[in-house]
Coordinates of C-alpha atoms and ligand atoms in Angstrom, one line a residue:
Chain A
M1 CA -1.2 -43.0 4.0
E2 CA 1.8 -43.2 5.8
R3 CA 4.0 -42.2 2.2
L4 CA 1.3 -39.2 1.6
L5 CA 1.9 -38.4 5.1
Q6 CA 5.7 -38.2 3.6
I7 CA 4.6 -36.3 1.1
I8 CA 2.6 -33.9 2.9
F9 CA 5.6 -33.2 5.3
N10 CA 8.2 -33.2 2.8
G11 CA 6.2 -30.9 0.3
L12 CA 5.3 -28.0 3.1
S13 CA 8.8 -27.8 4.0
Q14 CA 9.8 -27.4 0.0
G15 CA 6.8 -25.3 0.0
S16 CA 7.8 -23.0 2.6
V17 CA 10.3 -21.8 0.7
Y18 CA 8.5 -20.9 -2.3
S19 CA 6.1 -19.5 0.0
L20 CA 8.6 -16.9 1.8
I21 CA 9.6 -16.1 -1.7
A22 CA 6.4 -15.3 -2.8
L23 CA 5.8 -13.2 -0.2
G24 CA 8.0 -11.0 -1.4
L25 CA 7.0 -11.0 -4.8
V26 CA 3.3 -10.2 -3.6
V27 CA 4.4 -7.3 -1.3
V28 CA 6.4 -5.2 -3.8
Y29 CA 3.6 -6.0 -6.4
R30 CA 1.3 -4.8 -4.1
G31 CA 3.3 -1.6 -3.4
T32 CA 4.7 -0.5 -6.6
G33 CA 2.8 -3.0 -9.4
H34 CA 6.4 -4.1 -10.6
L35 CA 6.8 -8.1 -10.6
N36 CA 10.5 -8.2 -9.2
F37 CA 12.4 -10.8 -11.8
A38 CA 15.6 -10.4 -9.0
Q39 CA 14.0 -11.4 -6.1
G40 CA 15.4 -15.0 -6.5
E41 CA 19.0 -13.5 -7.1
M42 CA 18.4 -11.3 -4.2
A43 CA 17.8 -14.4 -2.0
L44 CA 20.9 -15.8 -3.4
T45 CA 22.7 -13.4 -2.6
G46 CA 21.5 -13.0 0.9
A47 CA 22.2 -17.3 0.8
Y48 CA 25.7 -16.5 0.0
L49 CA 26.3 -13.6 2.8
T50 CA 25.1 -15.9 5.4
W51 CA 27.7 -19.0 4.4
Q52 CA 30.0 -16.4 4.0
F53 CA 29.4 -14.8 7.6
D54 CA 29.5 -18.2 9.1
Q55 CA 32.5 -18.9 7.4
W56 CA 33.9 -15.6 9.4
G57 CA 33.3 -17.0 12.5
I58 CA 30.2 -15.6 13.4
P59 CA 27.4 -18.0 14.9
L60 CA 25.1 -19.1 12.0
L61 CA 21.6 -17.6 13.5
I62 CA 23.3 -14.5 13.6
A63 CA 24.9 -14.9 10.4
A64 CA 21.4 -15.2 8.7
L65 CA 20.2 -12.3 10.3
L66 CA 22.9 -10.4 9.5
A67 CA 22.4 -11.4 5.8
M68 CA 18.8 -10.1 6.1
V69 CA 19.8 -6.6 6.8
C70 CA 21.8 -6.8 4.2
G71 CA 19.0 -8.4 2.0
F72 CA 17.0 -5.4 3.4
A73 CA 19.6 -2.6 2.3
L74 CA 19.8 -4.4 -1.2
G75 CA 16.2 -4.1 -1.6
A76 CA 16.0 -0.7 -0.3
A77 CA 18.6 0.6 -2.7
T78 CA 17.1 -1.1 -5.3
E79 CA 13.8 0.7 -5.1
F80 CA 15.7 3.9 -4.8
F81 CA 18.3 4.0 -7.8
L82 CA 16.7 1.6 -9.9
V83 CA 12.8 1.3 -9.3
R84 CA 12.1 5.0 -8.1
P85 CA 14.0 7.0 -11.0
L86 CA 12.7 4.5 -14.0
G87 CA 8.7 4.1 -13.0
K88 CA 8.6 7.5 -13.2
K89 CA 9.2 7.0 -16.8
S90 CA 7.8 3.2 -17.7
P91 CA 7.2 0.3 -15.8
F92 CA 8.4 -1.6 -18.9
A93 CA 12.1 0.8 -18.0
V94 CA 11.7 -1.3 -14.6
F95 CA 11.0 -4.5 -15.7
V96 CA 13.9 -4.9 -17.5
A97 CA 16.0 -3.4 -14.8
T98 CA 15.0 -6.1 -12.5
I99 CA 15.5 -8.6 -15.6
A100 CA 19.3 -6.8 -15.4
L101 CA 19.8 -6.7 -12.0
F102 CA 18.6 -10.5 -12.0
L103 CA 21.6 -11.4 -14.2
G104 CA 24.0 -9.1 -12.6
L105 CA 23.4 -10.2 -9.0
N106 CA 23.9 -14.0 -10.3
S107 CA 27.4 -12.9 -12.4
L108 CA 28.3 -10.8 -9.0
D109 CA 28.0 -14.0 -7.1
G110 CA 29.4 -15.9 -9.3
A111 CA 32.3 -13.8 -8.9
I112 CA 32.6 -13.3 -6.0
W113 CA 32.0 -17.0 -4.6
G114 CA 32.9 -19.3 -7.1
G115 CA 31.4 -21.2 -9.9
E116 CA 31.4 -24.8 -7.6
A117 CA 28.6 -25.3 -4.9
K118 CA 30.1 -24.0 -1.4
P119 CA 28.6 -26.9 1.4
Y120 CA 26.5 -25.2 3.6
P121 CA 26.0 -25.1 7.1
N122 CA 22.6 -26.6 9.1
F123 CA 20.6 -24.4 10.6
F124 CA 18.3 -27.4 12.8
P125 CA 20.1 -30.7 14.5
N126 CA 20.2 -33.0 11.2
D127 CA 21.4 -36.0 12.8
D128 CA 20.3 -39.7 11.5
D129 CA 17.4 -40.0 14.2
D130 CA 16.7 -36.0 14.5
F131 CA 13.3 -36.2 13.6
I132 CA 9.1 -36.9 14.9
R133 CA 7.8 -39.7 13.9
I134 CA 3.5 -38.4 13.0
L135 CA 1.4 -41.6 11.5
G136 CA 4.8 -43.2 10.8
A137 CA 6.1 -40.9 8.4
E138 CA 8.9 -39.2 9.5
W139 CA 9.3 -35.3 9.7
R140 CA 12.8 -34.5 9.9
Y141 CA 13.7 -31.4 12.5
E142 CA 15.7 -29.3 9.6
R143 CA 12.8 -29.6 7.5
L144 CA 10.4 -29.2 10.3
G145 CA 11.9 -26.1 11.2
V146 CA 11.5 -24.6 7.8
F147 CA 7.7 -24.9 7.8
V148 CA 8.0 -23.4 11.2
V149 CA 10.2 -20.7 10.5
M150 CA 7.9 -19.7 7.6
L151 CA 4.9 -19.6 9.7
V152 CA 6.4 -17.4 11.9
L153 CA 7.5 -15.0 9.5
T154 CA 3.8 -14.9 7.8
G155 CA 2.5 -14.5 11.4
L156 CA 4.7 -11.5 11.7
F157 CA 3.5 -10.3 7.8
F158 CA 0.0 -10.8 9.1
L159 CA 0.5 -8.6 12.6
L160 CA 2.8 -6.1 10.2
F161 CA 0.0 -5.8 7.6
K162 CA -3.1 -5.5 10.0
K163 CA -1.6 -4.0 13.3
T164 CA 0.9 -1.4 12.9
K165 CA 0.7 1.9 11.3
L166 CA 3.5 0.9 8.8
G167 CA 1.1 -2.0 7.5
L168 CA -1.9 0.7 7.4
A169 CA 0.4 2.8 5.1
M170 CA 1.5 0.1 2.5
R171 CA -2.1 -1.1 2.3
A172 CA -2.9 2.6 1.6
V173 CA 0.1 3.5 -0.6
A174 CA -0.8 -0.3 -2.4
S175 CA -4.5 0.6 -2.8
N176 CA -4.3 4.6 -3.8
S177 CA -1.0 6.1 -3.5
E178 CA -2.3 9.5 -4.6
S179 CA -4.9 9.3 -1.6
A180 CA -2.0 7.7 0.5
K181 CA -0.4 11.2 -0.3
L182 CA -3.2 13.5 0.4
V183 CA -3.4 12.1 3.6
G184 CA 0.3 12.7 4.7
I185 CA 2.2 9.0 3.9
P186 CA 5.6 9.1 3.1
T187 CA 4.9 6.9 0.0
N188 CA 8.4 6.7 -1.4
L189 CA 10.0 5.6 2.0
V190 CA 7.0 3.0 2.6
L191 CA 8.0 1.4 -0.5
M192 CA 11.5 1.2 0.0
T193 CA 10.9 -0.4 2.8
S194 CA 8.2 -3.0 1.0
W195 CA 11.2 -4.0 -1.3
G196 CA 13.4 -4.0 1.8
L197 CA 11.5 -6.3 3.6
A198 CA 10.7 -8.3 0.3
A199 CA 14.7 -8.8 0.0
A200 CA 14.7 -9.4 3.9
V201 CA 12.2 -12.1 4.0
G202 CA 14.1 -13.5 0.4
A203 CA 17.3 -13.6 1.9
L204 CA 16.0 -15.7 4.8
G205 CA 14.3 -17.6 2.4
G206 CA 17.8 -18.1 0.2
S207 CA 19.6 -19.4 3.1
L208 CA 17.0 -21.8 4.6
I209 CA 16.4 -23.8 0.7
A210 CA 20.7 -24.0 0.6
S211 CA 21.0 -25.5 4.2
V212 CA 18.0 -27.9 3.2
N213 CA 19.9 -28.5 -0.2
T214 CA 23.2 -28.7 1.6
N215 CA 24.8 -26.7 -0.4
V216 CA 24.5 -23.5 -2.2
N217 CA 25.4 -22.9 -6.3
Q218 CA 24.6 -20.0 -8.7
L219 CA 21.5 -22.4 -9.9
T220 CA 19.7 -22.7 -6.7
M221 CA 17.3 -20.0 -6.9
I222 CA 16.5 -20.3 -10.4
V223 CA 14.2 -22.9 -10.2
V224 CA 12.5 -21.8 -6.5
F225 CA 12.0 -18.5 -8.4
I226 CA 9.7 -20.1 -11.0
A227 CA 7.9 -22.0 -8.4
A228 CA 7.5 -18.8 -6.3
S229 CA 6.2 -16.9 -9.1
A230 CA 3.7 -19.3 -9.9
A231 CA 2.7 -19.3 -6.0
A232 CA 2.0 -15.6 -6.1
T233 CA 0.0 -15.9 -9.5
L234 CA -1.8 -19.1 -8.4
G235 CA -2.7 -17.1 -5.1
G236 CA -3.3 -13.5 -6.6
F237 CA -0.5 -11.4 -6.6
D238 CA -2.3 -8.9 -4.0
S239 CA -2.6 -11.5 -1.6
P240 CA 0.0 -12.6 1.0
G241 CA -1.8 -15.5 2.2
G242 CA -2.9 -16.4 -0.7
A243 CA 0.4 -16.4 -2.0
V244 CA 1.7 -18.4 1.2
L245 CA -1.0 -21.3 0.6
S246 CA -0.1 -21.8 -2.9
G247 CA 3.7 -21.8 -2.4
L248 CA 2.8 -24.6 0.2
F249 CA 0.3 -26.5 -2.4
I250 CA 2.9 -26.5 -5.2
G251 CA 5.5 -27.4 -2.8
V252 CA 3.1 -30.8 -2.3
L253 CA 2.1 -31.1 -5.5
E254 CA 5.5 -31.3 -7.1
T255 CA 6.7 -33.6 -4.3
G256 CA 3.8 -36.2 -4.7
A257 CA 4.3 -35.9 -8.6
A258 CA 7.9 -36.7 -8.6
D259 CA 7.2 -39.5 -5.7
Y260 CA 4.2 -41.1 -7.4
F261 CA 5.4 -40.8 -10.9
P262 CA 9.1 -41.3 -11.0
D263 CA 9.3 -42.6 -14.6
W264 CA 7.5 -40.1 -16.0
I265 CA 7.9 -37.3 -14.1
G266 CA 10.6 -37.7 -11.5
Q267 CA 12.8 -35.2 -9.8
D268 CA 13.4 -32.9 -13.4
L269 CA 9.9 -32.4 -14.3
K270 CA 8.3 -32.6 -11.3
I271 CA 7.1 -29.2 -11.0
L272 CA 5.3 -29.2 -14.3
P273 CA 1.9 -30.9 -13.2
A274 CA 1.7 -27.6 -10.9
F275 CA 1.8 -25.4 -13.9
V276 CA -1.1 -27.2 -15.0
V277 CA -3.2 -27.1 -12.0
I278 CA -2.1 -23.3 -12.0
M279 CA -3.4 -22.7 -15.9
A280 CA -6.4 -24.3 -14.9
V281 CA -7.4 -22.5 -12.0
L282 CA -6.5 -18.7 -14.0
L283 CA -9.1 -20.3 -16.4
F284 CA -11.6 -20.1 -14.2
R285 CA -10.6 -17.3 -11.5
P286 CA -8.4 -15.2 -13.7
A287 CA -6.9 -13.2 -10.5
G288 CA -6.0 -16.0 -8.8
L289 CA -7.4 -17.8 -5.9
W290 CA -7.6 -15.4 -3.6
G291 CA -6.8 -12.2 -5.8
S292 CA -8.9 -9.5 -6.0
S293 CA -10.0 -8.2 -9.6
R294 CA -10.2 -4.8 -8.2
V295 CA -13.5 -2.9 -7.2
E296 CA -14.1 0.8 -8.3
R297 CA -17.2 2.9 -8.3
V298 CA -17.9 6.2 -10.2
Chain B
M1 CA -1.1 36.9 12.7
S2 CA -2.7 37.9 9.7
D3 CA -6.0 37.3 9.5
L4 CA -5.6 35.3 6.2
L5 CA -4.8 31.6 6.5
L6 CA -4.5 30.9 3.4
E7 CA -2.5 33.2 1.1
V8 CA -1.6 32.6 -3.1
H9 CA -0.2 35.1 -5.7
G10 CA 0.8 34.4 -9.2
L11 CA 0.4 30.8 -8.7
H12 CA 1.2 28.8 -11.8
A13 CA 0.9 25.2 -12.4
G14 CA -0.1 22.5 -15.1
Y15 CA 1.1 18.9 -16.4
G16 CA 4.4 19.0 -18.4
P17 CA 4.4 21.3 -21.1
I18 CA 0.8 22.3 -20.6
E19 CA 0.4 25.3 -18.0
V20 CA -3.3 25.1 -16.6
L21 CA -3.4 27.9 -14.1
H22 CA -1.5 31.2 -15.2
G23 CA -0.8 33.4 -12.2
L24 CA -3.7 32.5 -9.9
D25 CA -4.3 34.9 -6.5
L26 CA -6.3 33.5 -3.6
S27 CA -7.1 33.9 -0.4
V28 CA -9.0 32.3 2.4
E29 CA -9.6 34.5 5.8
R30 CA -9.0 32.4 9.2
G31 CA -12.5 31.1 9.4
G32 CA -13.8 31.9 6.4
F33 CA -14.7 30.2 3.3
A34 CA -14.1 30.0 -0.1
V35 CA -16.2 28.6 -3.2
I36 CA -14.2 28.4 -6.5
L37 CA -16.8 28.3 -9.8
G38 CA -15.7 27.5 -12.9
A39 CA -16.7 25.6 -16.3
N40 CA -15.3 22.0 -16.7
G41 CA -11.7 22.5 -17.7
A42 CA -11.2 25.8 -16.0
G43 CA -8.8 24.3 -13.6
K44 CA -10.8 24.1 -10.1
T45 CA -9.1 20.3 -9.7
T46 CA -5.7 21.4 -10.9
T47 CA -5.9 24.5 -8.5
M48 CA -6.6 21.9 -5.5
R49 CA -3.8 19.8 -6.3
A50 CA -1.3 22.3 -6.9
L51 CA -2.2 24.2 -3.5
S52 CA -2.1 20.4 -1.5
G53 CA 1.2 19.6 -3.3
M54 CA 0.6 17.2 -5.9
L55 CA 2.1 19.0 -8.7
A56 CA 4.7 20.8 -9.6
R57 CA 4.1 25.2 -9.3
R58 CA 5.1 28.1 -8.9
G59 CA 4.4 31.2 -7.2
E60 CA 3.6 32.3 -3.8
V61 CA 1.6 29.8 -1.3
S62 CA 1.5 30.8 2.1
F63 CA -0.3 28.7 4.6
D64 CA -0.8 29.7 8.4
G65 CA 2.6 31.6 8.3
H66 CA 4.4 29.1 6.6
D67 CA 5.6 29.2 2.7
I68 CA 4.5 26.1 1.5
S69 CA 5.1 26.7 -2.1
K70 CA 7.2 24.1 -2.4
S71 CA 6.6 21.5 0.3
S72 CA 5.6 17.7 -0.5
P73 CA 2.4 16.8 -0.1
E74 CA 3.4 15.3 3.5
A75 CA 4.5 18.4 4.7
I76 CA 1.5 20.1 4.0
V77 CA -1.2 18.1 5.0
R78 CA 1.3 18.1 8.5
L79 CA 1.0 21.9 8.5
G80 CA -2.9 21.5 8.2
I81 CA -4.8 21.2 4.8
A82 CA -6.9 18.4 3.6
Q83 CA -8.1 17.1 0.7
V84 CA -11.2 15.7 -0.5
P85 CA -10.2 14.9 -4.1
Q86 CA -12.7 14.7 -6.9
G87 CA -13.5 11.2 -7.2
R88 CA -13.2 10.8 -3.7
G89 CA -10.0 9.3 -4.0
T90 CA -10.7 6.3 -1.0
F91 CA -8.8 3.5 -0.6
P92 CA -11.0 1.0 -2.1
E93 CA -9.5 -2.1 -0.6
L94 CA -9.0 -0.9 2.7
S95 CA -12.1 -1.3 5.5
V96 CA -13.8 2.0 6.0
E97 CA -12.8 2.1 9.1
D98 CA -9.1 1.6 8.0
N99 CA -10.0 4.6 5.9
L100 CA -10.3 6.7 8.6
R101 CA -7.4 5.4 10.6
A102 CA -5.1 5.9 7.5
G103 CA -6.9 9.8 7.1
A104 CA -5.3 10.4 10.6
Y105 CA -1.6 8.6 9.2
I106 CA 0.1 12.2 10.2
R107 CA -1.5 12.2 14.3
T108 CA 0.1 10.5 17.0
D109 CA -2.3 10.9 19.6
G110 CA -3.5 7.3 19.4
D111 CA -6.6 7.6 21.8
A112 CA -8.0 10.4 20.4
I113 CA -7.6 8.9 16.8
G114 CA -9.9 6.2 18.1
D115 CA -12.3 8.7 19.3
D116 CA -12.3 10.7 16.3
V117 CA -13.9 7.7 14.4
E118 CA -16.3 7.2 16.8
R119 CA -17.7 10.9 16.2
W120 CA -17.5 10.1 12.3
F121 CA -19.2 7.1 12.8
T122 CA -22.1 9.2 14.7
N123 CA -22.4 12.0 12.5
F124 CA -22.7 9.2 9.4
P125 CA -24.5 6.3 10.8
R126 CA -24.2 4.9 7.8
L127 CA -20.9 4.3 7.5
R128 CA -20.8 2.8 11.3
E129 CA -23.0 0.2 9.6
R130 CA -20.2 -0.5 7.1
S131 CA -16.9 -0.2 9.0
S132 CA -15.4 -3.7 7.9
Q133 CA -16.6 -3.2 4.6
R134 CA -14.1 -2.7 2.0
A135 CA -14.5 1.2 0.6
G136 CA -14.6 -0.1 -3.1
T137 CA -18.3 -2.1 -2.1
L138 CA -19.6 0.9 -0.7
S139 CA -22.1 3.1 -2.9
G140 CA -20.9 6.3 -4.1
G141 CA -22.6 9.0 -2.1
E142 CA -21.5 6.9 0.9
Q143 CA -17.7 6.9 -0.5
Q144 CA -18.4 10.4 -0.7
M145 CA -19.1 10.6 2.9
L146 CA -16.3 8.3 3.8
A147 CA -13.8 10.7 2.0
I148 CA -15.2 13.6 3.9
A149 CA -15.0 11.8 6.9
R150 CA -11.1 11.1 6.0
A151 CA -10.1 14.3 5.4
L152 CA -11.2 15.9 8.5
M153 CA -9.7 12.5 10.7
S154 CA -6.2 14.8 10.1
R155 CA -8.0 17.7 12.0
P156 CA -6.9 19.6 9.2
K157 CA -7.0 23.8 9.8
L158 CA -8.4 24.3 6.0
L159 CA -10.4 21.5 4.1
L160 CA -10.4 21.1 1.0
C161 CA -12.9 19.5 -1.0
D162 CA -13.1 19.2 -4.7
E163 CA -16.9 18.6 -6.1
P164 CA -18.0 17.8 -2.8
S165 CA -21.6 17.1 -3.1
L166 CA -20.8 14.4 -6.2
G167 CA -23.2 11.8 -5.4
L168 CA -24.4 12.8 -2.3
S169 CA -28.2 13.5 -1.4
P170 CA -29.7 16.8 -0.8
L171 CA -29.6 16.2 2.9
I172 CA -26.1 15.2 3.3
T173 CA -24.8 17.9 0.6
Q174 CA -26.1 20.5 3.0
A175 CA -23.9 19.4 5.4
S176 CA -20.9 19.0 3.1
R177 CA -21.4 22.1 1.3
S178 CA -20.6 23.8 4.5
C179 CA -16.9 22.2 3.7
S180 CA -16.5 22.9 0.2
S181 CA -13.7 25.4 -0.2
S182 CA -12.4 27.6 -2.2
R183 CA -13.7 30.9 -4.1
T184 CA -12.7 32.6 -7.5
P185 CA -10.7 35.4 -6.9
T186 CA -8.8 34.6 -10.0
S187 CA -8.3 38.6 -11.5
P188 CA -10.0 37.7 -14.8
S189 CA -6.9 39.2 -17.0
R190 CA -4.7 36.7 -15.4
S191 CA -7.3 33.6 -15.4
P192 CA -6.4 31.1 -18.4
R193 CA -10.2 31.1 -19.6
R194 CA -12.8 33.4 -17.7
C195 CA -14.5 31.4 -14.5
T196 CA -18.0 30.9 -15.6
S197 CA -20.5 31.1 -12.8
S198 CA -21.7 27.3 -13.7
K199 CA -22.6 26.5 -9.8
R200 CA -24.0 28.3 -7.9
V201 CA -24.7 27.7 -4.1
P202 CA -28.7 28.3 -3.9
S203 CA -29.5 31.3 -2.1
S204 CA -31.7 29.2 0.1
A205 CA -29.0 27.2 1.5
P206 CA -28.3 28.2 5.2
A207 CA -25.2 29.8 5.5
P208 CA -22.4 27.9 5.6
P209 CA -20.5 28.3 9.3
R210 CA -18.2 30.2 9.2
R211 CA -15.8 28.4 10.9
Y212 CA -15.9 25.2 8.6
L213 CA -12.7 26.1 7.1
E214 CA -10.8 26.7 9.8
T215 CA -10.7 25.0 13.0
T216 CA -8.8 27.5 15.1
A217 CA -5.3 26.3 15.4
S218 CA -4.7 27.5 19.3
A219 CA -8.0 26.0 20.3
A220 CA -7.0 22.3 20.1
P221 CA -9.4 21.0 23.0
T222 CA -12.4 22.2 21.6
W223 CA -11.6 20.8 18.0
G224 CA -14.6 19.6 16.7
T225 CA -16.1 18.3 19.1
D226 CA -19.3 20.2 18.8
R227 CA -18.5 22.1 15.8
W228 CA -18.9 19.5 13.6
N229 CA -21.4 17.7 15.0
V230 CA -23.3 21.3 15.1
C231 CA -22.4 21.3 11.5
F232 CA -23.8 17.7 10.5
K233 CA -26.7 17.9 12.5
S234 CA -27.6 21.3 11.8
S235 CA -27.8 20.3 8.6
S236 CA -30.7 18.4 8.9
T237 CA -33.1 20.6 10.3
G238 CA -31.6 23.7 8.1
C239 CA -32.5 22.0 4.8
P240 CA -35.2 23.6 3.4
K241 CA -36.4 21.7 0.3
G242 CA -35.1 18.5 -2.3
R243 CA -34.9 16.6 1.5
S244 CA -36.0 13.5 -0.1
T245 CA -34.5 10.2 0.3
R246 CA -31.3 9.3 1.7
Ligands
ATP1 N1 -3.1 14.5 -16.3 C1 -3.4 15.8 -17.0 N2 -2.9 16.0 -18.0 C2 -2.6 17.1 -19.1 N3 -4.0 17.8 -19.0 C3 -4.6 17.9 -17.9 C4 -4.3 17.0 -16.7 N4 -5.6 16.8 -15.8 C5 -6.3 17.9 -16.3 N5 -5.3 18.6 -17.5 C6 -6.2 19.7 -18.2 O1 -5.8 20.7 -17.4 C7 -7.1 21.3 -17.6 C8 -8.1 22.1 -16.2 O2 -8.3 20.6 -15.6 P1 -8.9 20.5 -14.0 O3 -9.3 18.9 -13.9 O4 -8.3 21.3 -13.4 O5 -10.2 21.0 -14.5 P2 -11.6 21.3 -13.7 O6 -11.6 22.7 -13.1 O7 -11.6 20.7 -12.2 O8 -13.1 20.8 -14.5 P3 -14.0 19.7 -13.9 O9 -15.4 20.9 -13.4 O10 -14.4 19.0 -15.1 O11 -13.5 19.2 -13.0 C9 -8.3 20.8 -18.5 O12 -8.0 21.5 -19.6 C10 -7.1 19.2 -18.6 O13 -7.6 18.9 -19.6
MG2 MG1 -12.3 19.0 -11.5

């Protein structure tokens, strides 16, 4: 029981980061129908920026906020300069462009911040006794904090979508962009904002995972991005809530797999069981657990 | 101010290399009403899309004293043109109520928006019953009601309806016919194909309320409150035949 609970705690924290990146993927996908391959590397850039601002003596929280602002600009610029002009011609061109951006950002980060891992500052208290004990299992503040931040951010997104005019516009554009234009929604601006928000959340997610890992390097986001794409697929690419829940699920599942089967699976293969589950689920629910196969009527 | 709300001269539009409208002339009076008739493929939908700025076009288009020949769809909506697109174009994933609210996107008078939603629910009780249902799961006719109500949520001065009666029962059709628009003043020599009168508004139909297309820009306070109600209520008494089911 204690062991299971421990796995759940650790898994939820790990999964929170997947959820944040997956949330970004879903926001972009719903708006433009594109899978942003560079989402993980945008997050990596955000993580490096937080590190850099911190090095310059800016308080860590402000550093992370600044990184989110830069992330927003990066995402919005991507939409404006790459996705918009290319998307008019062909969706495949956007696909290739986001892959190019993935590689480009990764090498750019490498060129600026060097090949070796940077020791990363911690957002939350992490002395030996900084944890709460629940039924015998320990939830360290640094991990609990990640989970809480994710919950807050998801809540904010929910409010944005459901309660604000921008959210209504984002949902309208995702649902039918022609009609969105016809009711006067500036669809381009809305899409640019979607990309910006996705990248801003990503920047925070990247900084958080780097903080949990205690370091950041060029490979930090690769596996995270794969897990996040899996989460978005499992949840259904058009369901933000589904992406978040699936991210948490994958986090718990992989932590459990690594813990219960250290020899067969261990740290290196821990994500694999999650993929098996996802494939099984997609066999029965092709649109993902919470995804909608579009309804239309003539 | 001129008595023409919408004035179009020599409108050309099409899709890439294919030109569909070769110099269309058209006008709609203030408080007036116009119908465009034409065979399938004649270019009626294209005309609507060109007027609302959804297509590249050239020619003179002036609306309410503004040149809108190069304006974006957003700017055109803000000037007061709303469109019910062919095939309804509702937001299938959004609830009925959110569809209406999205229709009011350009408005900033928050409370009045709620009142208008309420008004359309009163006019189309079916929509109220389904207010939290996703629009994509409405019946075809219910979606058409929603599309019309959504277009009117922006409080337009001119309403463009593309095949507004599609899928609607005669009762509702009577009501929405009064909202349908545009006539065929395409001068035959310029029109791509002669517009054949494939559809005729039956002569038994009640004379369309003359103000349907225009809701007097100056008279904002009286906007709609009675007028639209009258329209839809009068339809239930003014429908001579084919009343049938709903
Ligand atoms: N997206 C498009 N690309 C190329 N050609 C198009 C496109 N949309 C319409 N057309 C062509 O433009 C012409 C006019 O089409 P339009 O939709 O305006 O006709 P319509 O008068 O609305 O017909 P209907 O009564 O069938 O709705 C048609 O010949 C059609 O093939
Ligand atoms: Mg048509």
